[in-house]
CSV table of C-alpha atoms in Angstrom, one decimal:
chain,number,residue,atom,x,y,z
Z,1,MET,CA,33.1,-121.2,72.7
Z,2,ALA,CA,34.8,-119.4,75.6
Z,3,PHE,CA,36.0,-121.7,78.4
Z,4,ASP,CA,37.6,-121.4,81.8
Z,5,LEU,CA,40.0,-124.2,82.9
Z,6,SER,CA,40.1,-123.1,86.6
Z,7,LEU,CA,38.3,-126.1,88.0
Z,8,TYR,CA,37.9,-128.9,85.6
Z,9,LEU,CA,35.8,-131.9,86.7
Z,10,VAL,CA,36.4,-135.3,85.1
Z,11,THR,CA,33.6,-137.7,85.9
Z,12,ASP,CA,34.1,-141.3,87.1
Z,13,ALA,CA,31.1,-143.6,86.8
Z,14,ALA,CA,32.0,-145.8,89.8
Z,15,LEU,CA,32.8,-142.9,92.1
Z,16,CYS,CA,29.7,-141.0,91.1
Z,17,ASP,CA,27.4,-144.1,91.5
Z,18,ALA,CA,26.3,-143.5,95.1
Z,19,TYR,CA,25.5,-139.8,94.7
Z,20,GLY,CA,24.4,-140.0,91.0
Z,21,LEU,CA,26.3,-138.7,88.0
Z,22,GLU,CA,23.9,-135.9,87.2
Z,23,GLN,CA,23.5,-134.9,90.8
Z,24,THR,CA,27.3,-134.9,91.3
Z,25,VAL,CA,27.8,-132.7,88.3
Z,26,GLU,CA,25.0,-130.3,89.2
Z,27,ALA,CA,26.3,-129.9,92.8
Z,28,ALA,CA,29.9,-129.5,91.6
Z,29,VAL,CA,29.0,-126.8,89.1
Z,30,SER,CA,27.0,-125.0,91.8
Z,31,GLY,CA,30.2,-125.2,94.0
Z,32,GLY,CA,32.4,-123.7,91.3
Z,33,VAL,CA,33.4,-126.2,88.7
Z,34,THR,CA,34.0,-124.4,85.4
Z,35,ILE,CA,34.3,-127.2,82.9
Z,36,VAL,CA,33.0,-130.8,82.9
Z,37,GLN,CA,34.4,-133.8,81.1
Z,38,LEU,CA,32.3,-137.0,80.8
Z,39,ARG,CA,34.7,-139.9,81.0
Z,40,ASP,CA,33.7,-143.6,81.1
Z,41,LYS,CA,36.0,-146.2,79.6
Z,42,HIS,CA,33.6,-149.1,80.0
Z,43,ALA,CA,30.2,-147.7,78.9
Z,44,SER,CA,28.8,-148.3,75.5
Z,45,ASP,CA,28.5,-145.4,73.0
Z,46,GLU,CA,24.8,-145.5,73.3
Z,47,HIS,CA,24.8,-145.3,77.1
Z,48,MET,CA,27.4,-142.6,77.1
Z,49,THR,CA,25.5,-140.6,74.5
Z,50,ALA,CA,22.4,-140.7,76.6
Z,51,GLN,CA,24.4,-139.5,79.6
Z,52,ALA,CA,26.0,-136.7,77.6
Z,53,LYS,CA,22.6,-135.5,76.4
Z,54,ARG,CA,21.3,-135.3,79.9
Z,55,LEU,CA,24.4,-133.5,81.1
Z,56,LYS,CA,24.2,-131.1,78.2
Z,57,THR,CA,20.6,-130.2,79.2
Z,58,LEU,CA,21.7,-129.9,82.8
Z,59,LEU,CA,24.5,-127.5,82.0
Z,60,ALA,CA,22.5,-125.3,79.6
Z,61,GLY,CA,22.6,-121.7,80.7
Z,62,THR,CA,25.5,-122.2,83.1
Z,63,GLY,CA,28.3,-121.3,80.8
Z,64,VAL,CA,30.0,-124.6,81.7
Z,65,PRO,CA,31.1,-126.6,78.6
Z,66,LEU,CA,30.7,-130.3,78.3
Z,67,ILE,CA,33.7,-132.2,77.0
Z,68,ILE,CA,33.6,-135.9,76.1
Z,69,ASN,CA,36.6,-138.1,76.8
Z,70,ASP,CA,37.9,-140.0,73.7
Z,71,ARG,CA,34.5,-140.9,72.1
Z,72,LEU,CA,34.3,-138.7,69.0
Z,73,GLN,CA,30.9,-140.2,67.9
Z,74,VAL,CA,29.4,-139.6,71.4
Z,75,ALA,CA,30.6,-136.0,71.2
Z,76,LEU,CA,29.0,-135.5,67.8
Z,77,GLU,CA,25.7,-137.3,68.6
Z,78,SER,CA,25.3,-135.4,71.9
Z,79,GLN,CA,26.3,-132.1,70.5
Z,80,ALA,CA,28.9,-131.7,73.2
Z,81,ASP,CA,31.1,-128.6,73.3
Z,82,GLY,CA,34.3,-130.5,72.8
Z,83,LEU,CA,36.5,-133.6,73.0
Z,84,HIS,CA,39.5,-134.6,75.0
Z,85,VAL,CA,41.9,-137.2,73.6
Z,86,GLY,CA,44.9,-139.0,75.0
Z,87,GLN,CA,48.0,-140.0,73.1
Z,88,SER,CA,46.5,-143.3,72.1
Z,89,ASP,CA,42.9,-142.0,71.6
Z,90,ALA,CA,41.2,-140.5,68.5
Z,91,ALA,CA,43.4,-138.3,66.4
Z,92,VAL,CA,43.3,-134.5,67.1
Z,93,HIS,CA,43.0,-133.9,63.3
Z,94,GLU,CA,40.0,-136.2,63.0
Z,95,ALA,CA,38.3,-134.5,65.9
Z,96,ARG,CA,38.9,-131.0,64.6
Z,97,ILE,CA,37.6,-131.9,61.2
Z,98,ALA,CA,34.5,-133.7,62.5
Z,99,MET,CA,33.6,-131.2,65.3
Z,100,GLY,CA,34.5,-127.9,63.5
Z,101,LYS,CA,36.5,-124.8,64.4
Z,102,ASP,CA,34.3,-123.8,67.4
Z,103,ALA,CA,34.7,-127.1,69.3
Z,104,ILE,CA,37.0,-127.3,72.4
Z,105,ILE,CA,39.7,-129.9,71.7
Z,106,GLY,CA,42.1,-131.0,74.4
Z,107,LEU,CA,45.0,-133.4,74.4
Z,108,SER,CA,46.8,-135.2,77.3
Z,109,ILE,CA,50.5,-134.5,77.6
Z,110,ASN,CA,53.0,-136.3,79.8
Z,111,THR,CA,56.4,-135.4,78.3
Z,112,LEU,CA,58.2,-132.6,76.5
Z,113,ALA,CA,58.5,-134.7,73.4
Z,114,GLN,CA,54.7,-135.2,73.3
Z,115,LEU,CA,54.2,-131.5,73.7
Z,116,GLN,CA,56.7,-130.7,70.9
Z,117,ALA,CA,54.9,-133.1,68.6
Z,118,ALA,CA,51.4,-131.9,69.5
Z,119,PRO,CA,49.4,-130.1,66.7
Z,120,VAL,CA,48.9,-127.0,68.8
Z,121,GLU,CA,47.3,-125.1,65.9
Z,122,LEU,CA,44.3,-127.6,66.2
Z,123,LEU,CA,44.1,-127.6,70.0
Z,124,ASN,CA,42.5,-125.3,72.6
Z,125,TYR,CA,44.2,-126.6,75.7
Z,126,VAL,CA,46.3,-129.5,77.0
Z,127,GLY,CA,46.1,-131.6,80.1
Z,128,LEU,CA,49.4,-132.0,81.8
Z,129,GLY,CA,50.2,-134.9,84.1
Z,130,PRO,CA,49.7,-137.0,86.0
Z,131,VAL,CA,51.3,-134.8,88.6
Z,132,PHE,CA,50.9,-137.7,91.2
Z,133,ALA,CA,50.0,-141.3,90.9
Z,134,THR,CA,46.2,-141.8,91.2
Z,135,VAL,CA,43.9,-144.8,91.6
Z,136,SER,CA,41.3,-143.0,89.4
Z,137,LYS,CA,43.3,-144.0,86.4
Z,138,GLN,CA,45.0,-147.4,86.6
Z,139,ASP,CA,46.8,-147.0,83.2
Z,140,HIS,CA,48.3,-143.5,83.8
Z,141,ALA,CA,51.7,-142.5,82.7
Z,142,GLN,CA,54.7,-141.8,84.9
Z,143,PRO,CA,53.9,-139.0,87.4
Z,144,ILE,CA,55.7,-135.8,86.6
Z,145,GLY,CA,55.5,-134.0,89.9
Z,146,PHE,CA,55.4,-130.2,90.3
Z,147,ASP,CA,58.8,-129.7,88.7
Z,148,GLY,CA,57.7,-131.6,85.6
Z,149,LEU,CA,54.4,-129.7,85.6
Z,150,ALA,CA,56.3,-126.4,85.6
Z,151,GLN,CA,58.6,-127.5,82.8
Z,152,LEU,CA,55.7,-128.5,80.6
Z,153,ALA,CA,53.5,-125.5,81.5
Z,154,ASN,CA,56.2,-123.0,80.8
Z,155,ALA,CA,57.0,-124.6,77.4
Z,156,CYS,CA,53.4,-124.9,76.4
Z,157,PRO,CA,51.9,-122.2,74.0
Z,158,LEU,CA,48.4,-123.2,75.0
Z,159,PRO,CA,46.3,-122.9,78.2
Z,160,SER,CA,47.0,-126.0,80.4
Z,161,VAL,CA,45.2,-127.9,83.1
Z,162,ALA,CA,47.1,-130.1,85.6
Z,163,ILE,CA,45.7,-133.5,86.5
Z,164,GLY,CA,46.6,-136.5,88.6
Z,165,GLY,CA,46.0,-137.0,92.4
Z,166,LEU,CA,45.5,-133.3,93.0
Z,167,LYS,CA,43.5,-131.9,96.0
Z,168,ALA,CA,42.5,-128.4,97.1
Z,169,GLU,CA,45.7,-128.0,99.1
Z,170,HIS,CA,47.8,-128.4,95.9
Z,171,ALA,CA,46.1,-125.5,94.2
Z,172,GLU,CA,48.7,-122.9,94.9
Z,173,ARG,CA,51.5,-125.1,93.7
Z,174,VAL,CA,49.7,-125.8,90.5
Z,175,ARG,CA,49.1,-122.1,90.0
Z,176,THR,CA,52.8,-121.3,90.7
Z,177,ALA,CA,53.9,-124.0,88.2
Z,178,GLY,CA,52.1,-122.1,85.5
Z,179,ALA,CA,49.0,-124.1,84.7
Z,180,GLN,CA,45.8,-122.3,84.0
Z,181,GLY,CA,43.7,-124.8,85.9
Z,182,LEU,CA,43.4,-127.9,87.9
Z,183,ALA,CA,41.5,-131.1,86.9
Z,184,VAL,CA,40.1,-133.5,89.5
Z,185,ILE,CA,38.3,-136.7,89.7
Z,186,SER,CA,38.1,-138.3,93.2
Z,187,ALA,CA,38.6,-134.9,94.9
Z,188,ILE,CA,34.9,-134.2,93.9
Z,189,CYS,CA,33.4,-137.5,92.6
Z,190,GLY,CA,32.4,-139.8,95.4
Z,191,GLN,CA,32.8,-137.1,98.1
Z,192,PRO,CA,30.0,-136.9,100.7
Z,193,SER,CA,29.2,-133.4,99.3
Z,194,PRO,CA,30.4,-132.6,95.8
Z,195,TYR,CA,29.3,-129.1,96.3
Z,196,GLN,CA,31.5,-128.5,99.4
Z,197,ALA,CA,34.3,-130.4,97.7
Z,198,ALA,CA,34.2,-128.0,94.7
Z,199,ARG,CA,33.9,-125.0,97.1
Z,200,ALA,CA,37.2,-126.0,98.6
Z,201,PHE,CA,38.9,-125.1,95.4
Z,202,GLN,CA,37.4,-121.6,95.2
Z,203,ALA,CA,40.5,-119.8,96.3
Z,204,PHE,CA,42.2,-121.3,93.3
Z,205,SER,CA,39.3,-120.9,90.9
Z,206,ASN,CA,39.0,-117.2,91.5
Z,207,GLN,CA,42.6,-116.5,90.6
Z,208,ASP,CA,43.3,-114.6,87.4
Z,209,PHE,CA,45.8,-117.1,85.9
Z,210,SER,CA,46.3,-115.7,82.5
Z,211,ASP,CA,45.2,-113.2,79.9
Z,212,PRO,CA,41.5,-114.2,79.2
Z,213,GLY,CA,42.3,-113.8,75.5
Z,214,ASN,CA,44.5,-116.9,75.8
Z,215,ARG,CA,41.7,-119.1,77.3
Z,216,SER,CA,39.7,-119.7,74.2
Z,217,PRO,CA,41.9,-119.9,71.1
Z,218,SER,CA,40.0,-119.8,67.8
Z,219,HIS,CA,40.9,-121.9,64.8
């Protein structure tokens, strides 16, 4: 499946609670979000699967893929478009075998050593960061800053998306560092208007970051 990393929304159950998860996603996609990741470290598989199925229905026809964070079984049962795993999450090999060659598989990367060890032939993209410390993820790794982001992005053979404490005003720095996109949580989730929050990133989202042929590797 083709995908666009330009503006990557990672959901947060607590931040989305007041506005509503589905309402947040719908508004954010209308505002320009190009890919959605359902992330909830505390929900049961059953609850998360139900959420994923509703989001999959909501996103039908938009061209925006639904990625599940960590939960391979949820991704399979909801027929999500892909899975994102961390260094301590489900193995990339297991995900690729279970989900097939057309699934979008992403991996979190924080260091050059992790990038060099990554099974890039099985991945479609990598998440680089955190760029800054963020309260959205209490267990995040050491922030890498824009210099670290540039080092990793330039060494990476795959499309990459930067994440970690990023706001619309950081978009140009992310682009200059070499990442194909920018992933956000609190910059959209929990905002008074997720639509307007997403719109604030449009100048970034409309950039032609890379050869489109590099955005959807096939395996």
